[in-house]
PDB file of C-alpha atoms and ligand atoms in Angstrom:
ATOM      1  CA  MET A 196       0.078   0.086  -0.121  1.00  0.00           C
ATOM      2  CA  THR A 197       1.351   3.050  -1.072  1.00  0.00           C
ATOM      3  CA  HIS A 198       1.944   6.591   0.902  1.00  0.00           C
ATOM      4  CA  PRO A 199      -2.229   8.809   0.757  1.00  0.00           C
ATOM      5  CA  ASP A 200      -2.733  12.031  -1.528  1.00  0.00           C
ATOM      6  CA  TYR A 201      -4.457  13.323   1.151  1.00  0.00           C
ATOM      7  CA  ARG A 202      -4.987  16.068  -1.804  1.00  0.00           C
ATOM      8  CA  GLN A 203      -7.487  13.386  -2.584  1.00  0.00           C
ATOM      9  CA  CYS A 204      -9.214  13.431   0.016  1.00  0.00           C
ATOM     10  CA  ARG A 205     -12.785  14.261  -0.220  1.00  0.00           C
ATOM     11  CA  PHE A 206     -16.569  14.105   2.124  1.00  0.00           C
ATOM     12  CA  LEU A 207     -18.208  10.663   3.324  1.00  0.00           C
ATOM     13  CA  ILE A 208     -20.378  10.506   5.803  1.00  0.00           C
ATOM     14  CA  SER A 209     -21.489  12.598   9.269  1.00  0.00           C
ATOM     15  CA  ALA A 210     -22.540  10.265  12.399  1.00  0.00           C
ATOM     16  CA  ASP A 211     -23.892  11.552  16.119  1.00  0.00           C
ATOM     17  CA  ALA A 212     -23.915   7.698  16.434  1.00  0.00           C
ATOM     18  CA  VAL A 213     -22.088   4.397  16.571  1.00  0.00           C
ATOM     19  CA  ALA A 214     -24.429   2.792  14.190  1.00  0.00           C
ATOM     20  CA  GLY A 215     -23.618   5.762  11.513  1.00  0.00           C
ATOM     21  CA  MET A 216     -20.002   4.894  11.340  1.00  0.00           C
ATOM     22  CA  PRO A 217     -19.040   3.380   8.413  1.00  0.00           C
ATOM     23  CA  ALA A 218     -17.676   0.288   8.281  1.00  0.00           C
ATOM     24  CA  ASP A 219     -14.908  -0.371  10.464  1.00  0.00           C
ATOM     25  CA  GLN A 220     -12.388  -1.610   8.326  1.00  0.00           C
ATOM     26  CA  GLY A 221      -8.641  -0.631   6.808  1.00  0.00           C
ATOM     27  CA  ARG A 222      -6.991   2.381   9.145  1.00  0.00           C
ATOM     28  CA  GLU A 223      -8.269   6.193   9.818  1.00  0.00           C
ATOM     29  CA  VAL A 224      -6.798   8.877  11.655  1.00  0.00           C
ATOM     30  CA  ALA A 225      -8.508  10.862  13.814  1.00  0.00           C
ATOM     31  CA  PHE A 226      -8.684  15.212  14.492  1.00  0.00           C
ATOM     32  CA  ALA A 227      -9.034  15.514  18.008  1.00  0.00           C
ATOM     33  CA  GLY A 228      -9.293  19.681  19.964  1.00  0.00           C
ATOM     34  CA  ARG A 229     -10.740  22.397  21.842  1.00  0.00           C
ATOM     35  CA  SER A 230     -12.906  24.588  19.750  1.00  0.00           C
ATOM     36  CA  ASN A 231     -11.529  27.209  18.285  1.00  0.00           C
ATOM     37  CA  ALA A 232      -8.003  24.984  18.191  1.00  0.00           C
ATOM     38  CA  GLY A 233      -7.247  25.116  14.541  1.00  0.00           C
ATOM     39  CA  LYS A 234      -8.280  21.161  13.932  1.00  0.00           C
ATOM     40  CA  SER A 235     -10.397  23.492  10.140  1.00  0.00           C
ATOM     41  CA  SER A 236      -7.625  25.146   9.536  1.00  0.00           C
ATOM     42  CA  VAL A 237      -5.246  22.497   9.687  1.00  0.00           C
ATOM     43  CA  ILE A 238      -7.215  19.230   7.511  1.00  0.00           C
ATOM     44  CA  ASN A 239      -7.285  22.015   5.493  1.00  0.00           C
ATOM     45  CA  ALA A 240      -3.601  22.386   5.189  1.00  0.00           C
ATOM     46  CA  LEU A 241      -2.749  19.181   5.014  1.00  0.00           C
ATOM     47  CA  THR A 242      -5.489  18.279   2.330  1.00  0.00           C
ATOM     48  CA  GLY A 243      -5.433  21.761   0.297  1.00  0.00           C
ATOM     49  CA  ARG A 244      -9.438  21.412   0.769  1.00  0.00           C
ATOM     50  CA  ARG A 245     -11.216  24.235   2.018  1.00  0.00           C
ATOM     51  CA  SER A 246     -15.064  23.015   0.989  1.00  0.00           C
ATOM     52  CA  LEU A 247     -13.826  19.738   3.434  1.00  0.00           C
ATOM     53  CA  ALA A 248     -13.884  22.233   7.038  1.00  0.00           C
ATOM     54  CA  ARG A 249     -16.769  23.663   5.398  1.00  0.00           C
ATOM     55  CA  THR A 250     -18.515  20.942   5.361  1.00  0.00           C
ATOM     56  CA  SER A 251     -17.075  19.398   9.232  1.00  0.00           C
ATOM     57  CA  LYS A 252     -18.358  23.648  10.164  1.00  0.00           C
ATOM     58  CA  THR A 253     -22.045  23.464   8.908  1.00  0.00           C
ATOM     59  CA  PRO A 254     -23.974  24.109  11.469  1.00  0.00           C
ATOM     60  CA  GLY A 255     -25.447  21.058  12.863  1.00  0.00           C
ATOM     61  CA  ARG A 256     -21.663  18.855  11.438  1.00  0.00           C
ATOM     62  CA  THR A 257     -20.151  20.578  15.206  1.00  0.00           C
ATOM     63  CA  ARG A 258     -21.187  18.120  16.771  1.00  0.00           C
ATOM     64  CA  LEU A 259     -20.785  15.203  14.875  1.00  0.00           C
ATOM     65  CA  VAL A 260     -18.214  12.666  13.529  1.00  0.00           C
ATOM     66  CA  ASN A 261     -16.500  13.799  10.594  1.00  0.00           C
ATOM     67  CA  PHE A 262     -15.762  11.137   8.070  1.00  0.00           C
ATOM     68  CA  PHE A 263     -14.040  12.036   4.854  1.00  0.00           C
ATOM     69  CA  GLU A 264     -12.076   9.829   2.731  1.00  0.00           C
ATOM     70  CA  LEU A 265      -8.747   9.624   1.878  1.00  0.00           C
ATOM     71  CA  ASP A 266      -9.241   5.532  -0.545  1.00  0.00           C
ATOM     72  CA  ALA A 267     -11.074   2.493  -0.267  1.00  0.00           C
ATOM     73  CA  GLU A 268      -9.577   1.041   3.098  1.00  0.00           C
ATOM     74  CA  ARG A 269      -8.578   4.726   4.635  1.00  0.00           C
ATOM     75  CA  ARG A 270      -9.726   8.002   5.862  1.00  0.00           C
ATOM     76  CA  LEU A 271      -9.510  11.442   7.924  1.00  0.00           C
ATOM     77  CA  VAL A 272     -11.342  11.328  10.614  1.00  0.00           C
ATOM     78  CA  ASP A 273     -13.002  15.561  11.908  1.00  0.00           C
ATOM     79  CA  LEU A 274     -13.875  14.463  15.961  1.00  0.00           C
ATOM     80  CA  PRO A 275     -16.385  17.253  17.790  1.00  0.00           C
ATOM     81  CA  GLY A 276     -14.729  20.745  19.421  1.00  0.00           C
ATOM     82  CA  TYR A 277     -15.169  20.183  22.653  1.00  0.00           C
ATOM     83  CA  GLY A 278     -14.567  22.732  24.996  1.00  0.00           C
ATOM     84  CA  TYR A 279     -18.163  25.535  24.306  1.00  0.00           C
ATOM     85  CA  ALA A 280     -18.636  27.523  27.400  1.00  0.00           C
ATOM     86  CA  ARG A 281     -22.203  27.331  27.581  1.00  0.00           C
ATOM     87  CA  VAL A 282     -23.705  23.894  26.364  1.00  0.00           C
ATOM     88  CA  PRO A 283     -26.476  22.165  27.782  1.00  0.00           C
ATOM     89  CA  GLU A 284     -25.505  19.428  30.250  1.00  0.00           C
ATOM     90  CA  ALA A 285     -27.532  17.108  27.768  1.00  0.00           C
ATOM     91  CA  MET A 286     -25.263  18.186  24.872  1.00  0.00           C
ATOM     92  CA  ARG A 287     -21.324  17.702  26.824  1.00  0.00           C
ATOM     93  CA  ARG A 288     -22.502  14.236  27.695  1.00  0.00           C
ATOM     94  CA  HIS A 289     -23.488  13.378  24.163  1.00  0.00           C
ATOM     95  CA  TRP A 290     -20.899  14.138  23.286  1.00  0.00           C
ATOM     96  CA  GLY A 291     -18.369  12.605  26.353  1.00  0.00           C
ATOM     97  CA  GLU A 292     -20.107   9.397  25.843  1.00  0.00           C
ATOM     98  CA  LEU A 293     -20.040   9.922  21.433  1.00  0.00           C
ATOM     99  CA  MET A 294     -16.718   9.847  22.124  1.00  0.00           C
ATOM    100  CA  GLU A 295     -15.817   7.126  24.294  1.00  0.00           C
ATOM    101  CA  ALA A 296     -17.548   4.829  22.579  1.00  0.00           C
ATOM    102  CA  TYR A 297     -15.542   5.640  19.363  1.00  0.00           C
ATOM    103  CA  LEU A 298     -12.008   5.948  21.422  1.00  0.00           C
ATOM    104  CA  SER A 299     -13.115   2.417  23.062  1.00  0.00           C
ATOM    105  CA  GLY A 300     -14.935   1.043  20.181  1.00  0.00           C
ATOM    106  CA  ARG A 301     -12.708   1.377  17.122  1.00  0.00           C
ATOM    107  CA  ARG A 302     -10.540  -0.857  15.872  1.00  0.00           C
ATOM    108  CA  SER A 303      -9.644   0.785  13.174  1.00  0.00           C
ATOM    109  CA  LEU A 304      -8.243   3.971  14.832  1.00  0.00           C
ATOM    110  CA  ARG A 305      -5.158   3.840  14.330  1.00  0.00           C
ATOM    111  CA  GLY A 306      -3.573   6.793  15.663  1.00  0.00           C
ATOM    112  CA  ILE A 307      -5.165  10.608  17.029  1.00  0.00           C
ATOM    113  CA  VAL A 308      -3.953  14.150  16.275  1.00  0.00           C
ATOM    114  CA  LEU A 309      -4.336  16.020  19.085  1.00  0.00           C
ATOM    115  CA  ILE A 310      -4.496  20.721  17.884  1.00  0.00           C
ATOM    116  CA  MET A 311      -3.884  22.671  21.149  1.00  0.00           C
ATOM    117  CA  ASP A 312      -3.873  26.169  20.320  1.00  0.00           C
ATOM    118  CA  VAL A 313       0.397  26.894  21.325  1.00  0.00           C
ATOM    119  CA  ARG A 314      -1.609  29.890  23.626  1.00  0.00           C
ATOM    120  CA  HIS A 315      -3.201  27.922  25.047  1.00  0.00           C
ATOM    121  CA  PRO A 316      -1.849  23.853  26.517  1.00  0.00           C
ATOM    122  CA  MET A 317      -2.909  21.198  27.618  1.00  0.00           C
ATOM    123  CA  ARG A 318      -6.563  22.462  28.908  1.00  0.00           C
ATOM    124  CA  ASP A 319      -8.831  20.548  30.840  1.00  0.00           C
ATOM    125  CA  PHE A 320     -10.777  18.137  28.040  1.00  0.00           C
ATOM    126  CA  ASP A 321      -6.752  18.187  26.241  1.00  0.00           C
ATOM    127  CA  ARG A 322      -5.804  16.289  29.783  1.00  0.00           C
ATOM    128  CA  GLN A 323      -8.873  14.054  29.687  1.00  0.00           C
ATOM    129  CA  LEU A 324      -8.340  12.722  26.306  1.00  0.00           C
ATOM    130  CA  LEU A 325      -5.022  12.176  26.447  1.00  0.00           C
ATOM    131  CA  ALA A 326      -6.198   9.959  29.682  1.00  0.00           C
ATOM    132  CA  TRP A 327      -8.481   7.739  27.194  1.00  0.00           C
ATOM    133  CA  ARG A 328      -6.445   7.211  24.838  1.00  0.00           C
ATOM    134  CA  ALA A 329      -3.801   6.923  26.792  1.00  0.00           C
ATOM    135  CA  ALA A 330      -6.256   3.745  28.142  1.00  0.00           C
ATOM    136  CA  ARG A 331      -6.579   2.644  25.351  1.00  0.00           C
ATOM    137  CA  GLY A 332      -2.977   2.003  23.870  1.00  0.00           C
ATOM    138  CA  ILE A 333      -4.013   4.770  21.187  1.00  0.00           C
ATOM    139  CA  PRO A 334      -0.642   6.674  19.795  1.00  0.00           C
ATOM    140  CA  CYS A 335      -1.173  10.643  19.654  1.00  0.00           C
ATOM    141  CA  HIS A 336       0.590  13.082  18.630  1.00  0.00           C
ATOM    142  CA  VAL A 337      -0.130  16.783  19.556  1.00  0.00           C
ATOM    143  CA  LEU A 338       0.577  19.522  17.596  1.00  0.00           C
ATOM    144  CA  LEU A 339       0.557  22.260  18.593  1.00  0.00           C
ATOM    145  CA  SER A 340      -1.304  25.653  16.204  1.00  0.00           C
ATOM    146  CA  LYS A 341      -0.937  29.066  15.483  1.00  0.00           C
ATOM    147  CA  SER A 342       1.817  28.734  16.474  1.00  0.00           C
ATOM    148  CA  ASP A 343       2.755  32.100  13.989  1.00  0.00           C
ATOM    149  CA  LYS A 344       0.880  34.058  17.112  1.00  0.00           C
ATOM    150  CA  LEU A 345       4.445  33.817  19.179  1.00  0.00           C
ATOM    151  CA  GLY A 346       7.594  34.645  18.511  1.00  0.00           C
ATOM    152  CA  ARG A 347      10.157  31.948  17.719  1.00  0.00           C
ATOM    153  CA  GLY A 348      11.894  31.530  20.224  1.00  0.00           C
ATOM    154  CA  ALA A 349       8.342  31.398  22.627  1.00  0.00           C
ATOM    155  CA  ALA A 350       7.320  28.774  20.623  1.00  0.00           C
ATOM    156  CA  SER A 351      10.138  26.817  20.582  1.00  0.00           C
ATOM    157  CA  ALA A 352       9.880  26.978  24.868  1.00  0.00           C
ATOM    158  CA  THR A 353       6.406  25.863  24.455  1.00  0.00           C
ATOM    159  CA  LEU A 354       7.553  22.980  22.433  1.00  0.00           C
ATOM    160  CA  HIS A 355       9.987  21.976  24.498  1.00  0.00           C
ATOM    161  CA  ARG A 356       8.426  22.046  28.278  1.00  0.00           C
ATOM    162  CA  VAL A 357       4.611  20.811  26.583  1.00  0.00           C
ATOM    163  CA  GLY A 358       6.559  18.381  24.978  1.00  0.00           C
ATOM    164  CA  SER A 359       8.551  16.980  27.752  1.00  0.00           C
ATOM    165  CA  ALA A 360       5.602  16.164  29.462  1.00  0.00           C
ATOM    166  CA  LEU A 361       3.953  14.527  27.252  1.00  0.00           C
ATOM    167  CA  ARG A 362       7.456  12.212  25.601  1.00  0.00           C
ATOM    168  CA  GLN A 363       6.705  10.555  29.619  1.00  0.00           C
ATOM    169  CA  GLN A 364       3.385   9.211  27.967  1.00  0.00           C
ATOM    170  CA  LYS A 365       4.836   8.345  24.732  1.00  0.00           C
ATOM    171  CA  VAL A 366       2.732  11.139  22.646  1.00  0.00           C
ATOM    172  CA  THR A 367       4.734  13.634  20.127  1.00  0.00           C
ATOM    173  CA  ALA A 368       4.797  17.138  19.955  1.00  0.00           C
ATOM    174  CA  GLN A 369       5.399  19.433  17.100  1.00  0.00           C
ATOM    175  CA  LEU A 370       4.524  23.669  16.065  1.00  0.00           C
ATOM    176  CA  PHE A 371       2.282  24.356  13.697  1.00  0.00           C
ATOM    177  CA  SER A 372       1.446  26.921  12.375  1.00  0.00           C
ATOM    178  CA  SER A 373      -1.773  26.696   8.934  1.00  0.00           C
ATOM    179  CA  THR A 374      -1.919  30.066   7.907  1.00  0.00           C
ATOM    180  CA  ARG A 375       2.346  29.709   6.802  1.00  0.00           C
ATOM    181  CA  ARG A 376       1.923  26.601   6.046  1.00  0.00           C
ATOM    182  CA  THR A 377       4.726  25.376   8.619  1.00  0.00           C
ATOM    183  CA  GLY A 378       4.773  21.729   9.961  1.00  0.00           C
ATOM    184  CA  VAL A 379       2.790  20.410   7.618  1.00  0.00           C
ATOM    185  CA  ASP A 380       5.513  17.447   6.080  1.00  0.00           C
ATOM    186  CA  GLU A 381       6.041  17.025   9.862  1.00  0.00           C
ATOM    187  CA  LEU A 382       3.042  16.087   9.896  1.00  0.00           C
ATOM    188  CA  ARG A 383       2.239  14.296   7.016  1.00  0.00           C
ATOM    189  CA  ALA A 384       5.431  12.220   7.500  1.00  0.00           C
ATOM    190  CA  VAL A 385       3.610  11.115  11.579  1.00  0.00           C
ATOM    191  CA  LEU A 386       0.370  10.062   9.631  1.00  0.00           C
ATOM    192  CA  ASP A 387       1.433   8.115   6.289  1.00  0.00           C
ATOM    193  CA  ALA A 388       4.035   6.258   9.953  1.00  0.00           C
ATOM    194  CA  TRP A 389       0.206   5.737  11.088  1.00  0.00           C
ATOM    195  CA  LEU A 390      -2.073   4.939   7.420  1.00  0.00           C
ATOM    196  CA  VAL A 391       1.037   2.666   5.799  1.00  0.00           C
ATOM    197  CA  PRO A 392       0.733  -0.817   7.106  1.00  0.00           C
ATOM    198  CA  GLU A 393       4.699  -1.890   7.925  1.00  0.00           C
ATOM    199  CA  ASP A 394       4.897  -4.336   5.610  1.00  0.00           C
ATOM    200  CA  ALA A 395       3.497  -2.455   2.964  1.00  0.00           C
ATOM    201  CA  ALA A 396       6.120   0.724   3.472  1.00  0.00           C
ATOM    202  CA  ASP A 397       9.559  -0.605   2.677  1.00  0.00           C
ATOM    203  CA  LYS A 398       7.824  -3.575   0.355  1.00  0.00           C
ATOM    204  CA  LYS A 399       9.834  -1.961  -2.742  1.00  0.00           C
ATOM    205  CA  ASN A 400       7.376  -4.597  -5.274  1.00  0.00           C
ATOM    206  CA  PRO A 401       3.184  -3.480  -4.454  1.00  0.00           C
ATOM    207  CA  GLY A 402       1.699  -6.012  -5.922  1.00  0.00           C
ATOM    208  CA  GLY A 403       3.555  -8.444  -4.154  1.00  0.00           C
TER     209      GLY A 403
HETATM  210  P1  LIG B  76     -11.317  24.839  14.541  1.00  0.00           P
HETATM  211  O1  LIG B  76     -12.964  25.274  15.798  1.00  0.00           O
HETATM  212  O2  LIG B  76     -10.962  24.181  15.869  1.00  0.00           O
HETATM  213  O3  LIG B  76     -12.309  23.911  13.427  1.00  0.00           O
HETATM  214  O4  LIG B  76     -10.420  26.099  14.225  1.00  0.00           O
HETATM  215  P2  LIG B  76     -10.684  26.739  13.320  1.00  0.00           P
HETATM  216  O5  LIG B  76      -9.410  25.819  11.579  1.00  0.00           O
HETATM  217  O6  LIG B  76     -12.169  27.251  12.369  1.00  0.00           O
HETATM  218  O7  LIG B  76      -9.853  27.981  13.933  1.00  0.00           O
HETATM  219  C1  LIG B  76     -10.276  29.388  14.679  1.00  0.00           C
HETATM  220  C2  LIG B  76      -9.632  30.984  14.504  1.00  0.00           C
HETATM  221  O8  LIG B  76      -8.477  30.202  14.386  1.00  0.00           O
HETATM  222  C3  LIG B  76      -9.788  30.850  12.957  1.00  0.00           C
HETATM  223  O9  LIG B  76      -9.728  32.353  13.099  1.00  0.00           O
HETATM  224  C4  LIG B  76      -8.929  30.714  11.979  1.00  0.00           C
HETATM  225  O10 LIG B  76      -9.157  31.307  11.578  1.00  0.00           O
HETATM  226  C5  LIG B  76      -7.762  31.287  12.993  1.00  0.00           C
HETATM  227  N1  LIG B  76      -6.354  30.338  12.646  1.00  0.00           N
HETATM  228  C6  LIG B  76      -6.724  28.796  12.855  1.00  0.00           C
HETATM  229  N2  LIG B  76      -4.956  28.445  12.125  1.00  0.00           N
HETATM  230  C7  LIG B  76      -4.320  29.628  12.478  1.00  0.00           C
HETATM  231  C8  LIG B  76      -2.799  29.347  12.584  1.00  0.00           C
HETATM  232  O11 LIG B  76      -2.211  29.372  11.704  1.00  0.00           O
HETATM  233  N3  LIG B  76      -2.239  30.422  13.117  1.00  0.00           N
HETATM  234  C9  LIG B  76      -3.666  31.858  13.227  1.00  0.00           C
HETATM  235  N4  LIG B  76      -2.527  33.235  13.784  1.00  0.00           N
HETATM  236  N5  LIG B  76      -5.193  31.755  12.785  1.00  0.00           N
HETATM  237  C10 LIG B  76      -5.446  30.808  12.527  1.00  0.00           C
END
């Protein structure tokens, strides 16, 4: 299996329950983060497809799990943003149950990209998601987004501080800026490693 072409990504389906999700086969990578962390912009920068992130932002779809297809065997998954201050308790509960159900039961899930604003990393919901994924042994990579909002020294210092804390949990981290398109190649390399089966990655004969 070759490396995916992220620009070929297209919207597949939205689901508000596990029952509505695509068949749990192949491989997928999920994107998570607090609302406004820059998740849609990351998906845009990665795929070069503005329409995808717009799809996820369509009113009504922000609370759903949105699935995008890279090819028949591989998907990107946009998890509902969290951290809205004033959502009703019932909605908060539904969000928690949906995330738990997806993270605990999804066999095709190969890794989670967790997006945090570089100016406000490691908030409560970030820690909760990190704990959920740790309990299930799901690999995770953190993007410290909007890195252009800080000076180079301050951004590096944050990466160093947050990165050391995450390393103890075997979670990797990098800086990312959607507006400057910095960090896209580094992100792509992580996704490639999750989405291409190990034995296929160095197979010389793709037919074999
Ligand atoms: P989401 O709610 O997590 O999907 O966040 P969005 O992608 O919609 O971004 C939230 C806000 O942050 C928007 O106003 C974006 O224009 C802005 N934003 C996102 N990424 C960047 C970035 O890399 N740099 C800067 N300066 N602003 C960004």
